[in-house]
Short mmCIF file of C-alpha atoms in Angstrom, two decimals:
data_model
loop_
_atom_site.label_atom_id
_atom_site.label_comp_id
_atom_site.label_asym_id
_atom_site.label_seq_id
_atom_site.Cartn_x
_atom_site.Cartn_y
_atom_site.Cartn_z
CA UNK A 1 39.02 158.38 208.02
CA UNK A 2 37.75 154.80 207.90
CA UNK A 3 34.37 155.64 209.45
CA UNK A 4 33.12 157.80 206.55
CA UNK A 5 35.14 155.99 203.89
CA UNK A 6 33.30 152.81 204.77
CA UNK A 7 30.00 154.57 203.94
CA UNK A 8 31.02 155.76 200.45
CA UNK A 9 28.77 154.27 197.77
CA UNK A 10 30.00 156.24 194.73
CA UNK A 11 32.94 158.49 193.82
CA UNK A 12 33.45 161.15 191.15
CA UNK A 13 36.90 162.63 190.66
CA UNK A 14 36.96 166.45 190.66
CA UNK A 15 39.48 168.80 189.06
CA UNK A 16 42.50 169.90 191.03
CA UNK A 17 46.04 171.02 190.30
CA UNK A 18 47.95 167.75 189.73
CA UNK A 19 51.30 169.55 190.14
CA UNK A 20 50.62 170.60 193.73
CA UNK A 21 52.03 167.87 195.94
CA UNK A 22 49.80 168.87 198.85
CA UNK A 23 46.65 167.51 197.20
CA UNK A 24 46.43 163.75 196.79
CA UNK A 25 42.85 163.69 195.50
CA UNK A 26 39.55 165.59 195.35
CA UNK A 27 36.32 163.63 194.90
CA UNK A 28 32.59 164.13 195.12
CA UNK A 29 31.31 161.17 197.08
CA UNK A 30 27.83 159.84 197.66
CA UNK A 31 27.36 158.05 200.96
CA UNK A 32 25.13 155.02 201.46
CA UNK A 33 22.50 157.23 203.11
CA UNK A 34 22.35 159.51 200.03
CA UNK A 35 24.38 162.42 201.40
CA UNK A 36 26.84 164.04 199.01
CA UNK A 37 30.15 165.42 200.24
CA UNK A 38 33.45 166.55 198.76
CA UNK A 39 36.36 164.46 199.99
CA UNK A 40 39.78 166.11 199.73
CA UNK A 41 42.91 164.29 200.81
CA UNK A 42 46.02 166.26 201.80
CA UNK A 43 49.42 164.63 202.02
CA UNK A 44 52.47 165.53 204.06
CA UNK A 45 55.84 165.84 202.33
CA UNK A 46 58.02 162.73 202.36
CA UNK A 47 61.47 161.78 201.19
CA UNK A 48 59.76 160.06 198.26
CA UNK A 49 58.07 163.26 197.00
CA UNK A 50 58.51 163.53 193.24
CA UNK A 51 60.07 167.00 193.43
CA UNK A 52 60.85 167.88 197.07
CA UNK A 53 62.31 171.24 196.05
CA UNK A 54 60.04 171.87 193.07
CA UNK A 55 57.74 174.86 192.62
CA UNK A 56 54.71 172.99 193.99
CA UNK A 57 56.48 171.04 196.73
CA UNK A 58 54.60 170.65 200.01
CA UNK A 59 56.11 172.15 203.15
CA UNK A 60 55.97 171.31 206.86
CA UNK A 61 56.52 175.00 207.71
CA UNK A 62 53.14 176.44 208.83
CA UNK A 63 54.14 179.88 207.47
CA UNK A 64 55.24 178.61 204.04
CA UNK A 65 52.91 179.52 201.18
CA UNK A 66 52.37 175.81 200.40
CA UNK A 67 52.10 174.36 203.89
CA UNK A 68 50.41 170.98 203.57
CA UNK A 69 48.40 171.34 206.81
CA UNK A 70 47.02 174.84 206.27
CA UNK A 71 43.66 173.99 204.75
CA UNK A 72 42.92 171.44 207.46
CA UNK A 73 43.93 173.92 210.17
CA UNK A 74 41.85 176.69 208.59
CA UNK A 75 38.71 174.53 208.59
CA UNK A 76 39.28 173.65 212.25
CA UNK A 77 39.68 177.32 213.22
CA UNK A 78 36.46 178.57 214.82
CA UNK A 79 37.78 182.14 214.86
CA UNK A 80 38.20 182.09 211.08
CA UNK A 81 34.68 180.76 210.62
CA UNK A 82 33.34 183.39 212.96
CA UNK A 83 35.17 186.15 211.11
CA UNK A 84 33.28 185.55 207.84
CA UNK A 85 29.87 185.45 209.50
CA UNK A 86 27.74 188.35 208.32
CA UNK A 87 30.21 189.51 205.66
CA UNK A 88 28.53 187.91 202.65
CA UNK A 89 31.24 185.24 202.50
CA UNK A 90 31.16 181.71 203.86
CA UNK A 91 33.24 178.57 204.34
CA UNK A 92 31.76 175.16 203.62
CA UNK A 93 31.00 173.07 206.73
CA UNK A 94 33.84 170.57 207.04
CA UNK A 95 35.08 167.79 209.27
CA UNK A 96 38.80 166.95 209.30
CA UNK A 97 40.32 163.55 209.94
CA UNK A 98 44.05 163.02 210.41
CA UNK A 99 45.70 160.19 208.53
CA UNK A 100 47.43 157.73 210.83
CA UNK A 101 51.10 158.46 211.40
CA UNK A 102 50.86 162.13 210.45
CA UNK A 103 50.98 161.28 206.74
CA UNK A 104 48.18 163.65 205.83
CA UNK A 105 44.59 164.64 206.48
CA UNK A 106 41.18 164.16 204.88
CA UNK A 107 38.61 166.93 204.58
CA UNK A 108 34.94 165.99 204.33
CA UNK A 109 33.20 169.15 203.08
CA UNK A 110 29.72 170.20 202.11
CA UNK A 111 29.05 169.76 198.39
CA UNK A 112 27.92 173.37 198.03
CA UNK A 113 24.95 174.08 195.77
CA UNK A 114 24.60 177.38 193.95
CA UNK A 115 26.06 179.38 191.08
CA UNK A 116 29.71 178.45 190.44
CA UNK A 117 32.15 181.29 189.91
CA UNK A 118 32.70 180.21 186.32
CA UNK A 119 29.14 181.42 185.65
CA UNK A 120 29.15 184.60 187.74
CA UNK A 121 27.58 187.70 186.25
CA UNK A 122 28.75 191.20 187.16
CA UNK A 123 26.48 191.35 190.22
CA UNK A 124 27.91 188.07 191.54
CA UNK A 125 31.47 189.33 191.10
CA UNK A 126 30.57 192.56 192.90
CA UNK A 127 28.95 190.60 195.76
CA UNK A 128 32.15 188.61 196.19
CA UNK A 129 34.27 191.79 196.24
CA UNK A 130 31.98 193.50 198.75
CA UNK A 131 32.19 190.44 200.99
CA UNK A 132 35.97 190.51 200.80
CA UNK A 133 35.89 194.15 201.83
CA UNK A 134 33.69 193.51 204.86
CA UNK A 135 35.83 190.55 205.93
CA UNK A 136 39.18 192.26 205.39
CA UNK A 137 38.13 195.38 207.28
CA UNK A 138 38.83 193.23 210.37
CA UNK A 139 42.57 193.46 209.77
CA UNK A 140 45.34 190.84 209.91
CA UNK A 141 44.77 187.14 210.44
CA UNK A 142 46.50 186.15 213.67
CA UNK A 143 46.66 182.37 213.46
CA UNK A 144 49.66 180.06 213.84
CA UNK A 145 48.83 178.34 210.53
CA UNK A 146 48.50 181.53 208.44
CA UNK A 147 50.95 182.05 205.57
CA UNK A 148 53.45 184.90 205.52
CA UNK A 149 55.11 186.45 202.47
CA UNK A 150 52.88 184.59 200.02
CA UNK A 151 53.14 186.98 197.08
CA UNK A 152 56.94 187.13 197.05
CA UNK A 153 57.40 183.40 197.64
CA UNK A 154 54.75 182.20 195.20
CA UNK A 155 55.72 184.52 192.37
CA UNK A 156 59.40 183.74 192.93
CA UNK A 157 58.78 179.98 192.72
CA UNK A 158 57.83 180.06 189.04
CA UNK A 159 60.40 178.58 186.68
CA UNK A 160 60.04 180.07 183.22
CA UNK A 161 62.33 181.15 180.39
CA UNK A 162 62.61 184.81 181.42
CA UNK A 163 65.07 185.53 178.60
CA UNK A 164 62.29 185.04 176.02
CA UNK A 165 60.93 188.48 176.87
CA UNK A 166 64.03 189.91 175.13
CA UNK A 167 64.05 187.33 172.31
CA UNK A 168 63.04 188.75 168.90
CA UNK A 169 62.25 185.30 167.52
CA UNK A 170 59.84 184.58 170.38
CA UNK A 171 57.88 187.74 169.56
CA UNK A 172 57.87 186.89 165.82
CA UNK A 173 55.91 183.68 166.40
CA UNK A 174 52.72 184.04 164.32
CA UNK A 175 50.40 183.45 167.27
CA UNK A 176 52.12 186.14 169.32
CA UNK A 177 52.60 188.60 166.48
CA UNK A 178 48.98 188.38 165.36
CA UNK A 179 47.23 188.22 168.75
CA UNK A 180 49.13 190.59 171.04
CA UNK A 181 49.12 194.40 170.99
CA UNK A 182 52.45 195.82 169.74
CA UNK A 183 53.01 197.80 172.95
CA UNK A 184 52.88 194.71 175.17
CA UNK A 185 56.57 193.87 174.81
CA UNK A 186 57.90 197.20 176.08
CA UNK A 187 55.20 197.29 178.74
CA UNK A 188 56.16 193.88 180.10
CA UNK A 189 59.81 194.89 180.18
CA UNK A 190 58.75 197.81 182.41
CA UNK A 191 56.81 195.46 184.67
CA UNK A 192 59.74 193.05 185.02
CA UNK A 193 62.12 195.89 185.81
CA UNK A 194 59.69 197.06 188.51
CA UNK A 195 59.21 193.61 190.11
CA UNK A 196 61.09 194.30 193.31
CA UNK A 197 59.54 197.75 193.67
CA UNK A 198 56.06 196.32 193.20
CA UNK A 199 56.71 193.58 195.76
CA UNK A 200 58.01 196.14 198.26
CA UNK A 201 54.97 198.32 197.61
CA UNK A 202 52.60 195.44 198.27
CA UNK A 203 54.48 194.52 201.41
CA UNK A 204 54.35 198.12 202.68
CA UNK A 205 50.55 198.39 202.46
CA UNK A 206 48.16 197.86 205.39
CA UNK A 207 48.05 194.17 206.24
CA UNK A 208 44.88 192.15 206.38
CA UNK A 209 43.51 188.63 206.34
CA UNK A 210 43.58 187.20 202.81
CA UNK A 211 42.40 184.04 201.12
CA UNK A 212 45.18 184.41 198.49
CA UNK A 213 43.57 182.13 195.91
CA UNK A 214 40.38 184.05 195.13
CA UNK A 215 39.32 183.08 191.64
CA UNK A 216 36.20 181.73 190.00
CA UNK A 217 36.95 178.01 190.46
CA UNK A 218 37.07 178.56 194.24
CA UNK A 219 33.77 180.46 194.46
CA UNK A 220 30.13 179.35 194.68
CA UNK A 221 27.26 181.73 195.39
CA UNK A 222 24.52 180.17 197.47
CA UNK A 223 20.88 180.82 196.56
CA UNK A 224 20.76 182.83 199.80
CA UNK A 225 23.43 185.21 198.44
CA UNK A 226 26.58 184.29 200.39
CA UNK A 227 29.69 183.50 198.35
CA UNK A 228 31.38 180.34 199.59
CA UNK A 229 35.16 180.41 199.24
CA UNK A 230 36.81 177.03 198.72
CA UNK A 231 40.48 176.00 198.95
CA UNK A 232 41.97 177.92 201.88
CA UNK A 233 45.38 176.33 201.32
CA UNK A 234 47.28 179.64 200.91
CA UNK A 235 45.34 181.83 203.36
CA UNK A 236 47.20 184.24 205.57
CA UNK A 237 48.75 187.67 205.61
CA UNK A 238 48.32 189.90 202.56
CA UNK A 239 47.87 193.49 201.50
CA UNK A 240 44.53 195.24 201.47
CA UNK A 241 43.23 194.86 197.91
CA UNK A 242 45.46 191.89 197.07
CA UNK A 243 42.65 189.33 196.79
CA UNK A 244 40.68 191.52 194.37
CA UNK A 245 43.88 191.95 192.35
CA UNK A 246 43.96 188.18 191.92
CA UNK A 247 40.27 187.62 191.27
CA UNK A 248 39.87 190.00 188.33
CA UNK A 249 42.80 188.92 186.08
CA UNK A 250 42.31 185.22 186.77
CA UNK A 251 38.70 185.37 185.59
CA UNK A 252 39.93 186.73 182.24
CA UNK A 253 43.06 184.62 181.84
CA UNK A 254 41.05 181.39 182.04
CA UNK A 255 38.31 182.66 179.69
CA UNK A 256 35.55 182.93 182.27
CA UNK A 257 35.17 186.67 181.61
CA UNK A 258 35.79 188.44 178.28
CA UNK A 259 38.96 190.52 178.08
CA UNK A 260 37.00 193.23 176.28
CA UNK A 261 35.13 193.75 179.57
CA UNK A 262 38.20 193.64 181.83
CA UNK A 263 37.83 197.31 182.83
CA UNK A 264 34.13 196.80 183.61
CA UNK A 265 34.90 193.87 185.90
CA UNK A 266 37.74 195.80 187.53
CA UNK A 267 35.59 198.86 188.18
CA UNK A 268 32.70 196.82 189.61
CA UNK A 269 34.94 194.77 191.90
CA UNK A 270 37.10 197.63 193.15
CA UNK A 271 34.06 199.84 193.83
CA UNK A 272 32.26 197.04 195.68
CA UNK A 273 35.38 196.15 197.63
CA UNK A 274 35.91 199.74 198.79
CA UNK A 275 32.25 199.98 199.75
CA UNK A 276 32.52 196.75 201.75
CA UNK A 277 35.60 198.01 203.58
CA UNK A 278 33.86 201.27 204.51
CA UNK A 279 30.63 199.53 205.49
CA UNK A 280 32.55 197.37 207.96
CA UNK A 281 34.31 200.34 209.54
CA UNK A 282 37.64 200.44 207.73
CA UNK A 283 39.21 203.89 207.98
CA UNK A 284 42.25 203.44 205.76
CA UNK A 285 43.19 205.26 202.58
CA UNK A 286 41.23 204.55 199.41
CA UNK A 287 44.43 205.06 197.42
CA UNK A 288 46.21 202.40 199.48
CA UNK A 289 43.42 199.88 198.90
CA UNK A 290 43.47 200.59 195.17
CA UNK A 291 47.27 200.36 195.18
CA UNK A 292 46.94 196.88 196.71
CA UNK A 293 44.86 195.81 193.73
CA UNK A 294 47.16 197.39 191.14
CA UNK A 295 50.53 196.29 192.53
CA UNK A 296 49.32 192.68 192.67
CA UNK A 297 50.01 192.56 188.93
CA UNK A 298 53.52 191.46 189.96
CA UNK A 299 52.08 188.01 190.75
CA UNK A 300 51.71 187.42 187.00
CA UNK A 301 55.21 188.50 185.90
CA UNK A 302 55.98 184.89 184.92
CA UNK A 303 52.89 184.38 182.76
CA UNK A 304 53.98 186.26 179.63
CA UNK A 305 57.31 184.40 179.25
CA UNK A 306 55.45 181.13 179.79
CA UNK A 307 53.03 182.05 177.00
CA UNK A 308 55.94 182.93 174.70
CA UNK A 309 57.43 179.54 175.47
CA UNK A 310 54.14 177.74 174.78
CA UNK A 311 53.08 179.60 171.64
CA UNK A 312 54.29 176.87 169.30
CA UNK A 313 52.43 174.04 171.05
CA UNK A 314 50.05 171.89 169.01
CA UNK A 315 47.25 172.21 171.57
CA UNK A 316 46.25 174.89 174.06
CA UNK A 317 44.01 174.97 177.10
CA UNK A 318 42.57 177.49 179.52
CA UNK A 319 42.55 175.90 182.95
CA UNK A 320 41.08 172.44 182.18
CA UNK A 321 39.35 173.16 178.87
CA UNK A 322 40.76 172.91 175.36
CA UNK A 323 40.91 176.40 173.83
CA UNK A 324 41.30 177.87 170.37
CA UNK A 325 44.87 179.21 170.30
CA UNK A 326 44.09 182.47 168.52
CA UNK A 327 41.24 183.31 170.87
CA UNK A 328 43.21 182.30 173.96
CA UNK A 329 46.25 184.40 173.06
CA UNK A 330 44.15 187.38 172.02
CA UNK A 331 42.23 187.32 175.32
CA UNK A 332 45.33 186.83 177.43
CA UNK A 333 47.25 189.44 175.46
CA UNK A 334 44.57 192.03 176.17
CA UNK A 335 44.50 191.07 179.84
CA UNK A 336 48.30 191.30 180.08
CA UNK A 337 48.09 194.78 178.57
CA UNK A 338 45.69 195.74 181.37
CA UNK A 339 48.23 194.50 183.90
CA UNK A 340 50.85 196.76 182.33
CA UNK A 341 48.41 199.60 182.99
CA UNK A 342 48.08 198.39 186.58
CA UNK A 343 51.87 198.44 186.91
CA UNK A 344 52.15 201.97 185.55
CA UNK A 345 49.29 203.23 187.74
CA UNK A 346 50.71 201.53 190.84
CA UNK A 347 54.10 203.17 190.36
CA UNK A 348 52.46 206.55 189.76
CA UNK A 349 50.30 206.20 192.88
CA UNK A 350 53.32 205.16 194.91
CA UNK A 351 55.16 208.33 193.96
CA UNK A 352 52.28 210.32 195.49
CA UNK A 353 52.34 208.53 198.85
#
């Protein structure tokens, strides 16, 4: 670590999730010779961790969804790098240095130039989805560092006031009452009742290699067309379609794509994903791939009660940006209503299997 750190001439702190105890820091650094890199420091769990059993606690278990070593191991894995070659996806070149005493690791990554996912147009989103299809046609990711059971573990780690979904006063809050469609309450009750069924459905689908954090802040499209995926911290086993089922809602929830065009984004991404799968030789069922997208709505079961809990806050934000409360809740309410549709469609498709 000291060799490159000694060459750093300037540092710029970059956004990251401050709650996740795996990530100590993310910086854009300029070296004395003018090169720009992204420096990301990972930390191992210790007895002094602020919340060793909290929802974002780091784990030493290489199969745990929040294993602290996974991103370093992924970048060192030549087979993973080889598997994305020619798919339309890419990983940033990266060197990994272990921190003395096993206390962590430092990633020195390319500072990728191109169009960030926050500014993707429909063609960029479709290119990402097609790349995912080509990559995931290769099947499961057999690596000792790959996560297992991510969807169940991650979604089950969220601590929210679930009872608010049945609380009349919570739904009478002006922001909620004015911004959300009236049918959302009964729809979300259906989704919550179906949580275990949806998880079992997702777990029963064909398995494949997944990034498991595909969303616009982790995507950059190079001028040459490849979409670089950043932050491989959760990567591992998932269902076919699961990554697309994360990418589409997240783009809307954080106001990087208008909720009024949710269905357009969904159609473009699902169509491109299926085409990518077929192009790369996948011979599975189209219905199963679509079911993987739809049933992934269960990942967001916690979001509506959290929004009910936060509706009275003085300030609101989408990801890192301050947001107008009325606009934010209207956009998220419409997106949540789409996820109710996903739930209903997933259960209907499952009955036909």
